[in-house]
Amino acid sequence: MRKTLVVGNWKMHGSRPANAELLAGVLAARPFLADVAVCVPFVYLTETAATLAGSDIRWGAQDVSAHMQGAYTGEVSAPMLAEFGCRYVLVGHSERRAYHAESDELVAAKAQAALGKGVTPIVCVGETLAEREAGQTEAVVKRQLSAVIHTLAHCAAEMVVAYEPVWAIGTGRTASPEQAQAVHAVLRAQLQAATGRGDAMRILYGGSVKPDNAATLFAQPDIDGGLIGGAALKAADFVAICRAQAA
Ligand code: PGA
């Protein structure tokens, strides 16, 4: 049985007072049946760790360098994330792929760097609207995932995968539960074929998940939780999504 995982992706939002209020609201709503985590901007990791330490809410980052250390101005390494207690790190978010030209190979190297330091990579995959309309959804997500599977090899079963159709991110346009489930099933079959443990791996859905659609999405057989952007910035909304897991 896969335990539901709900991860907040704060993106480049937040301030020290706003974060304190948000985290206090999430902490006050415990316990959750689901596993819950927040992926915050690097600069807020120290305070987030201090606030959440001792609770069962986990924290993580939104990116990681593929390098362990060195002359890479502006980058943050996996050992640094581990030092700050990060349980998770997002890799290959579509905003990084699109705005920072991250290739499948770079995403795979980042996932490997994270896993090597005990930080679970949440590997994001997803097609653009043009790719969906051209009937390429399956080929695109399989290609993106296959690069990571190839690089992680026998450790591939340790990652979490997040399917985020690019056209659904921040647009208010969610994939229908059936559309999302169809892609999740493809990804699970790919993970199962590659690792033999795909049935135990968690595949999250992301893209305009809100309190009113989370339960239907999470009820799909291959959707094991969500990666939540906009709705993770308000405690009441995020808490409602954390509680929306399939019974
Ligand atoms: P959204 O973002 O929930 O605001 O659509 C999801 C994500 O980009 O991870």
mmCIF file of C-alpha atoms and ligand atoms in Angstrom:
data_model
loop_
_atom_site.group_PDB
_atom_site.id
_atom_site.type_symbol
_atom_site.label_atom_id
_atom_site.label_comp_id
_atom_site.label_asym_id
_atom_site.label_seq_id
_atom_site.Cartn_x
_atom_site.Cartn_y
_atom_site.Cartn_z
ATOM 1 C CA MET A 1 0.000 0.000 0.000
ATOM 2 C CA ARG A 2 1.482 3.340 -1.043
ATOM 3 C CA LYS A 3 1.108 6.132 1.476
ATOM 4 C CA THR A 4 -0.225 9.405 0.061
ATOM 5 C CA LEU A 5 2.396 12.147 -0.164
ATOM 6 C CA VAL A 6 1.476 15.823 -0.459
ATOM 7 C CA VAL A 7 4.319 18.238 -1.189
ATOM 8 C CA GLY A 8 4.034 22.019 -1.245
ATOM 9 C CA ASN A 9 6.177 23.756 -3.849
ATOM 10 C CA TRP A 10 6.450 27.345 -2.689
ATOM 11 C CA LYS A 11 8.365 28.350 -5.847
ATOM 12 C CA MET A 12 9.786 31.883 -5.458
ATOM 13 C CA HIS A 13 7.168 32.986 -2.967
ATOM 14 C CA GLY A 14 7.281 33.750 0.697
ATOM 15 C CA SER A 15 8.707 36.074 3.302
ATOM 16 C CA ARG A 16 9.789 35.340 6.842
ATOM 17 C CA PRO A 17 6.495 36.480 8.436
ATOM 18 C CA ALA A 18 4.339 34.828 5.752
ATOM 19 C CA ASN A 19 6.262 31.555 6.057
ATOM 20 C CA ALA A 20 5.914 31.558 9.844
ATOM 21 C CA GLU A 21 2.154 32.010 9.547
ATOM 22 C CA LEU A 22 1.816 29.348 6.875
ATOM 23 C CA LEU A 23 3.886 26.750 8.738
ATOM 24 C CA ALA A 24 2.090 27.479 12.018
ATOM 25 C CA GLY A 25 -1.212 26.827 10.246
ATOM 26 C CA VAL A 26 0.035 23.518 8.831
ATOM 27 C CA LEU A 27 1.532 22.394 12.153
ATOM 28 C CA ALA A 28 -1.695 23.227 13.987
ATOM 29 C CA ALA A 29 -3.702 21.007 11.638
ATOM 30 C CA ARG A 30 -1.748 17.826 12.387
ATOM 31 C CA PRO A 31 -1.980 14.903 12.468
ATOM 32 C CA PHE A 32 -2.366 14.022 8.796
ATOM 33 C CA LEU A 33 -2.900 10.557 7.412
ATOM 34 C CA ALA A 34 -0.751 11.549 4.448
ATOM 35 C CA ASP A 35 2.977 12.231 4.456
ATOM 36 C CA VAL A 36 3.371 16.005 4.132
ATOM 37 C CA ALA A 37 6.356 18.099 3.059
ATOM 38 C CA VAL A 38 7.189 21.626 1.897
ATOM 39 C CA CYS A 39 9.847 22.528 -0.674
ATOM 40 C CA VAL A 40 10.981 26.049 0.097
ATOM 41 C CA PRO A 41 13.445 28.582 -1.360
ATOM 42 C CA PHE A 42 17.011 27.841 -0.202
ATOM 43 C CA VAL A 43 17.260 30.924 2.008
ATOM 44 C CA TYR A 44 14.319 29.775 4.101
ATOM 45 C CA LEU A 45 15.648 26.274 4.793
ATOM 46 C CA THR A 46 17.225 27.131 8.149
ATOM 47 C CA GLU A 47 14.075 28.657 9.580
ATOM 48 C CA THR A 48 11.833 26.028 8.027
ATOM 49 C CA ALA A 49 13.966 23.261 9.524
ATOM 50 C CA ALA A 50 13.905 24.929 12.933
ATOM 51 C CA THR A 51 10.118 25.360 12.775
ATOM 52 C CA LEU A 52 9.344 21.832 11.600
ATOM 53 C CA ALA A 53 11.996 19.926 13.568
ATOM 54 C CA GLY A 54 10.395 17.437 15.893
ATOM 55 C CA SER A 55 7.190 17.307 13.806
ATOM 56 C CA ASP A 56 6.349 14.757 11.134
ATOM 57 C CA ILE A 57 6.191 17.454 8.435
ATOM 58 C CA ARG A 58 9.257 17.148 6.174
ATOM 59 C CA TRP A 59 11.008 19.872 4.239
ATOM 60 C CA GLY A 60 13.084 20.111 1.117
ATOM 61 C CA ALA A 61 14.443 22.337 -1.651
ATOM 62 C CA GLN A 62 13.349 23.096 -5.201
ATOM 63 C CA ASP A 63 16.593 22.411 -7.027
ATOM 64 C CA VAL A 64 20.070 21.000 -6.433
ATOM 65 C CA SER A 65 23.386 21.170 -8.236
ATOM 66 C CA ALA A 66 24.610 18.120 -10.107
ATOM 67 C CA HIS A 67 28.053 18.864 -8.620
ATOM 68 C CA MET A 68 29.109 18.012 -5.087
ATOM 69 C CA GLN A 69 31.231 21.140 -4.554
ATOM 70 C CA GLY A 70 33.440 23.543 -6.405
ATOM 71 C CA ALA A 71 33.471 26.722 -8.426
ATOM 72 C CA TYR A 72 29.771 26.812 -9.333
ATOM 73 C CA THR A 73 28.656 30.292 -8.335
ATOM 74 C CA GLY A 74 25.050 30.446 -7.240
ATOM 75 C CA GLU A 75 24.534 26.695 -6.950
ATOM 76 C CA VAL A 76 23.617 24.679 -3.873
ATOM 77 C CA SER A 77 24.865 21.115 -3.454
ATOM 78 C CA ALA A 78 23.228 17.921 -2.238
ATOM 79 C CA PRO A 79 25.582 17.700 0.788
ATOM 80 C CA MET A 80 24.400 21.197 1.774
ATOM 81 C CA LEU A 81 20.766 20.157 1.502
ATOM 82 C CA ALA A 82 21.495 17.067 3.568
ATOM 83 C CA GLU A 83 23.209 19.219 6.181
ATOM 84 C CA PHE A 84 19.987 21.191 6.561
ATOM 85 C CA GLY A 85 17.878 18.096 6.993
ATOM 86 C CA CYS A 86 16.172 18.140 3.603
ATOM 87 C CA ARG A 87 14.169 14.991 3.040
ATOM 88 C CA TYR A 88 13.238 15.877 -0.543
ATOM 89 C CA VAL A 89 14.380 17.988 -3.461
ATOM 90 C CA LEU A 90 12.465 18.777 -6.632
ATOM 91 C CA VAL A 91 14.438 18.085 -9.798
ATOM 92 C CA GLY A 92 13.435 18.798 -13.362
ATOM 93 C CA HIS A 93 10.478 21.029 -12.550
ATOM 94 C CA SER A 94 9.120 22.300 -15.866
ATOM 95 C CA GLU A 95 9.992 25.873 -14.888
ATOM 96 C CA ARG A 96 13.652 24.810 -14.548
ATOM 97 C CA ARG A 97 13.530 22.849 -17.787
ATOM 98 C CA ALA A 98 11.955 25.804 -19.630
ATOM 99 C CA TYR A 99 13.669 28.855 -18.085
ATOM 100 C CA HIS A 100 17.060 27.312 -17.306
ATOM 101 C CA ALA A 101 17.325 24.962 -20.255
ATOM 102 C CA GLU A 102 17.723 21.884 -18.052
ATOM 103 C CA SER A 103 18.138 18.781 -20.189
ATOM 104 C CA ASP A 104 16.954 15.281 -19.336
ATOM 105 C CA GLU A 105 20.586 14.358 -18.675
ATOM 106 C CA LEU A 106 21.153 17.256 -16.271
ATOM 107 C CA VAL A 107 17.946 16.426 -14.415
ATOM 108 C CA ALA A 108 19.146 12.839 -14.095
ATOM 109 C CA ALA A 109 22.544 13.973 -12.772
ATOM 110 C CA LYS A 110 20.809 16.170 -10.193
ATOM 111 C CA ALA A 111 18.624 13.265 -9.071
ATOM 112 C CA GLN A 112 21.731 11.117 -8.712
ATOM 113 C CA ALA A 113 23.549 13.791 -6.685
ATOM 114 C CA ALA A 114 20.596 14.105 -4.313
ATOM 115 C CA LEU A 115 20.108 10.387 -3.842
ATOM 116 C CA GLY A 116 23.815 9.948 -3.169
ATOM 117 C CA LYS A 117 23.389 12.154 -0.111
ATOM 118 C CA GLY A 118 20.177 10.568 1.107
ATOM 119 C CA VAL A 119 17.904 13.334 -0.189
ATOM 120 C CA THR A 120 14.962 11.868 -2.116
ATOM 121 C CA PRO A 121 14.593 13.453 -5.550
ATOM 122 C CA ILE A 122 11.069 14.262 -6.666
ATOM 123 C CA VAL A 123 11.580 13.962 -10.411
ATOM 124 C CA CYS A 124 9.124 16.101 -12.366
ATOM 125 C CA VAL A 125 8.002 15.130 -15.852
ATOM 126 C CA GLY A 126 5.286 16.502 -18.082
ATOM 127 C CA GLU A 127 4.332 17.510 -21.601
ATOM 128 C CA THR A 128 3.565 20.954 -23.006
ATOM 129 C CA LEU A 129 0.214 21.742 -24.591
ATOM 130 C CA ALA A 130 1.758 21.533 -28.071
ATOM 131 C CA GLU A 131 3.190 18.099 -27.273
ATOM 132 C CA ARG A 132 -0.172 16.883 -25.955
ATOM 133 C CA GLU A 133 -1.996 18.169 -29.006
ATOM 134 C CA ALA A 134 0.535 16.461 -31.231
ATOM 135 C CA GLY A 135 -0.162 13.160 -29.476
ATOM 136 C CA GLN A 136 3.316 13.035 -27.949
ATOM 137 C CA THR A 137 2.434 12.987 -24.243
ATOM 138 C CA GLU A 138 3.443 9.387 -23.618
ATOM 139 C CA ALA A 139 6.666 9.619 -25.605
ATOM 140 C CA VAL A 140 7.721 12.837 -23.853
ATOM 141 C CA VAL A 141 7.163 11.687 -20.271
ATOM 142 C CA LYS A 142 8.733 8.298 -20.983
ATOM 143 C CA ARG A 143 11.810 9.972 -22.472
ATOM 144 C CA GLN A 144 12.139 12.307 -19.481
ATOM 145 C CA LEU A 145 11.782 9.467 -16.978
ATOM 146 C CA SER A 146 13.974 7.072 -18.882
ATOM 147 C CA ALA A 147 17.003 9.393 -18.598
ATOM 148 C CA VAL A 148 16.669 9.335 -14.813
ATOM 149 C CA ILE A 149 16.055 5.592 -14.620
ATOM 150 C CA HIS A 150 19.136 4.987 -16.738
ATOM 151 C CA THR A 151 21.354 7.185 -14.548
ATOM 152 C CA LEU A 152 20.053 6.005 -11.173
ATOM 153 C CA ALA A 153 20.175 2.354 -12.251
ATOM 154 C CA HIS A 154 19.556 0.072 -9.253
ATOM 155 C CA CYS A 155 18.661 3.111 -7.055
ATOM 156 C CA ALA A 156 15.854 4.259 -9.353
ATOM 157 C CA ALA A 157 13.188 2.792 -7.075
ATOM 158 C CA GLU A 158 14.208 5.307 -4.387
ATOM 159 C CA MET A 159 12.916 8.354 -6.255
ATOM 160 C CA VAL A 160 9.487 9.924 -6.191
ATOM 161 C CA VAL A 161 8.022 10.892 -9.576
ATOM 162 C CA ALA A 162 5.717 13.859 -10.165
ATOM 163 C CA TYR A 163 3.641 14.081 -13.336
ATOM 164 C CA GLU A 164 2.950 17.728 -14.037
ATOM 165 C CA PRO A 165 1.441 18.575 -17.423
ATOM 166 C CA VAL A 166 2.987 21.964 -18.244
ATOM 167 C CA TRP A 167 -0.343 23.297 -19.522
ATOM 168 C CA ALA A 168 -1.931 22.662 -16.118
ATOM 169 C CA ILE A 169 0.666 24.433 -13.967
ATOM 170 C CA GLY A 170 -0.540 27.699 -12.502
ATOM 171 C CA THR A 171 -3.234 27.957 -15.152
ATOM 172 C CA GLY A 172 -6.258 26.786 -13.208
ATOM 173 C CA ARG A 173 -6.625 24.140 -15.905
ATOM 174 C CA THR A 174 -6.253 20.752 -14.216
ATOM 175 C CA ALA A 175 -5.830 17.504 -16.088
ATOM 176 C CA SER A 176 -8.998 15.503 -15.661
ATOM 177 C CA PRO A 177 -8.604 12.615 -13.226
ATOM 178 C CA GLU A 178 -8.840 10.243 -16.217
ATOM 179 C CA GLN A 179 -6.176 12.109 -18.207
ATOM 180 C CA ALA A 180 -3.838 12.164 -15.215
ATOM 181 C CA GLN A 181 -4.488 8.512 -14.348
ATOM 182 C CA ALA A 182 -3.722 7.419 -17.903
ATOM 183 C CA VAL A 183 -0.275 9.017 -17.785
ATOM 184 C CA HIS A 184 0.402 7.762 -14.245
ATOM 185 C CA ALA A 185 -0.348 4.227 -15.400
ATOM 186 C CA VAL A 186 2.169 4.594 -18.228
ATOM 187 C CA LEU A 187 4.811 5.902 -15.819
ATOM 188 C CA ARG A 188 4.161 3.134 -13.307
ATOM 189 C CA ALA A 189 4.495 0.463 -15.969
ATOM 190 C CA GLN A 190 7.796 2.021 -17.020
ATOM 191 C CA LEU A 191 9.040 2.109 -13.413
ATOM 192 C CA GLN A 192 7.915 -1.458 -12.817
ATOM 193 C CA ALA A 193 9.666 -2.711 -15.932
ATOM 194 C CA ALA A 194 12.882 -0.912 -15.006
ATOM 195 C CA THR A 195 13.074 -1.522 -11.252
ATOM 196 C CA GLY A 196 10.694 -4.359 -10.452
ATOM 197 C CA ARG A 197 9.451 -2.126 -7.627
ATOM 198 C CA GLY A 198 7.208 0.266 -9.516
ATOM 199 C CA ASP A 199 4.172 -0.905 -7.576
ATOM 200 C CA ALA A 200 5.699 0.483 -4.378
ATOM 201 C CA MET A 201 6.872 3.806 -5.817
ATOM 202 C CA ARG A 202 4.972 7.031 -5.356
ATOM 203 C CA ILE A 203 3.836 9.029 -8.376
ATOM 204 C CA LEU A 204 2.406 12.458 -7.563
ATOM 205 C CA TYR A 205 0.179 14.600 -9.754
ATOM 206 C CA GLY A 206 0.797 18.347 -10.012
ATOM 207 C CA GLY A 207 -0.867 21.177 -11.899
ATOM 208 C CA SER A 208 -3.640 23.324 -10.418
ATOM 209 C CA VAL A 209 -4.460 20.899 -7.605
ATOM 210 C CA LYS A 210 -6.940 22.665 -5.308
ATOM 211 C CA PRO A 211 -9.015 21.660 -2.272
ATOM 212 C CA ASP A 212 -12.028 20.978 -4.497
ATOM 213 C CA ASN A 213 -10.320 18.645 -6.978
ATOM 214 C CA ALA A 214 -7.670 16.933 -4.839
ATOM 215 C CA ALA A 215 -9.820 14.086 -3.527
ATOM 216 C CA THR A 216 -10.941 12.978 -6.999
ATOM 217 C CA LEU A 217 -7.396 13.088 -8.320
ATOM 218 C CA PHE A 218 -5.951 11.231 -5.323
ATOM 219 C CA ALA A 219 -8.662 8.577 -5.644
ATOM 220 C CA GLN A 220 -7.219 7.433 -8.988
ATOM 221 C CA PRO A 221 -5.445 4.091 -8.633
ATOM 222 C CA ASP A 222 -2.017 5.325 -9.749
ATOM 223 C CA ILE A 223 -2.075 8.825 -8.241
ATOM 224 C CA ASP A 224 -0.337 8.736 -4.873
ATOM 225 C CA GLY A 225 -0.627 12.360 -3.843
ATOM 226 C CA GLY A 226 0.187 15.787 -5.179
ATOM 227 C CA LEU A 227 2.801 18.427 -5.845
ATOM 228 C CA ILE A 228 1.032 21.642 -4.980
ATOM 229 C CA GLY A 229 2.068 25.129 -6.134
ATOM 230 C CA GLY A 230 -0.337 28.038 -5.691
ATOM 231 C CA ALA A 231 -2.615 26.262 -3.226
ATOM 232 C CA ALA A 232 0.365 25.454 -0.965
ATOM 233 C CA LEU A 233 0.764 29.118 -0.042
ATOM 234 C CA LYS A 234 -2.417 29.330 2.034
ATOM 235 C CA ALA A 235 -2.501 27.126 5.115
ATOM 236 C CA ALA A 236 -6.229 26.428 4.864
ATOM 237 C CA ASP A 237 -5.983 25.297 1.237
ATOM 238 C CA PHE A 238 -2.840 23.244 1.736
ATOM 239 C CA VAL A 239 -4.266 21.570 4.825
ATOM 240 C CA ALA A 240 -7.479 20.739 2.977
ATOM 241 C CA ILE A 241 -5.435 19.102 0.203
ATOM 242 C CA CYS A 242 -3.346 17.177 2.747
ATOM 243 C CA ARG A 243 -6.603 15.799 4.142
ATOM 244 C CA ALA A 244 -8.018 14.927 0.734
ATOM 245 C CA GLN A 245 -6.369 11.563 0.414
ATOM 246 C CA ALA A 246 -8.244 8.568 -0.784
ATOM 247 C CA ALA A 247 -9.735 6.644 2.105
HETATM 248 P P1 PGA B 1 0.294 24.839 -9.370
HETATM 249 O O1 PGA B 1 1.845 24.428 -9.491
HETATM 250 O O2 PGA B 1 -0.308 23.983 -8.288
HETATM 251 O O3 PGA B 1 0.316 26.299 -8.981
HETATM 252 O O4 PGA B 1 -0.319 24.592 -10.703
HETATM 253 C C1 PGA B 1 2.266 23.108 -9.367
HETATM 254 C C2 PGA B 1 3.757 23.012 -9.576
HETATM 255 O O5 PGA B 1 4.282 23.742 -10.442
HETATM 256 O O6 PGA B 1 4.454 22.231 -8.905
#
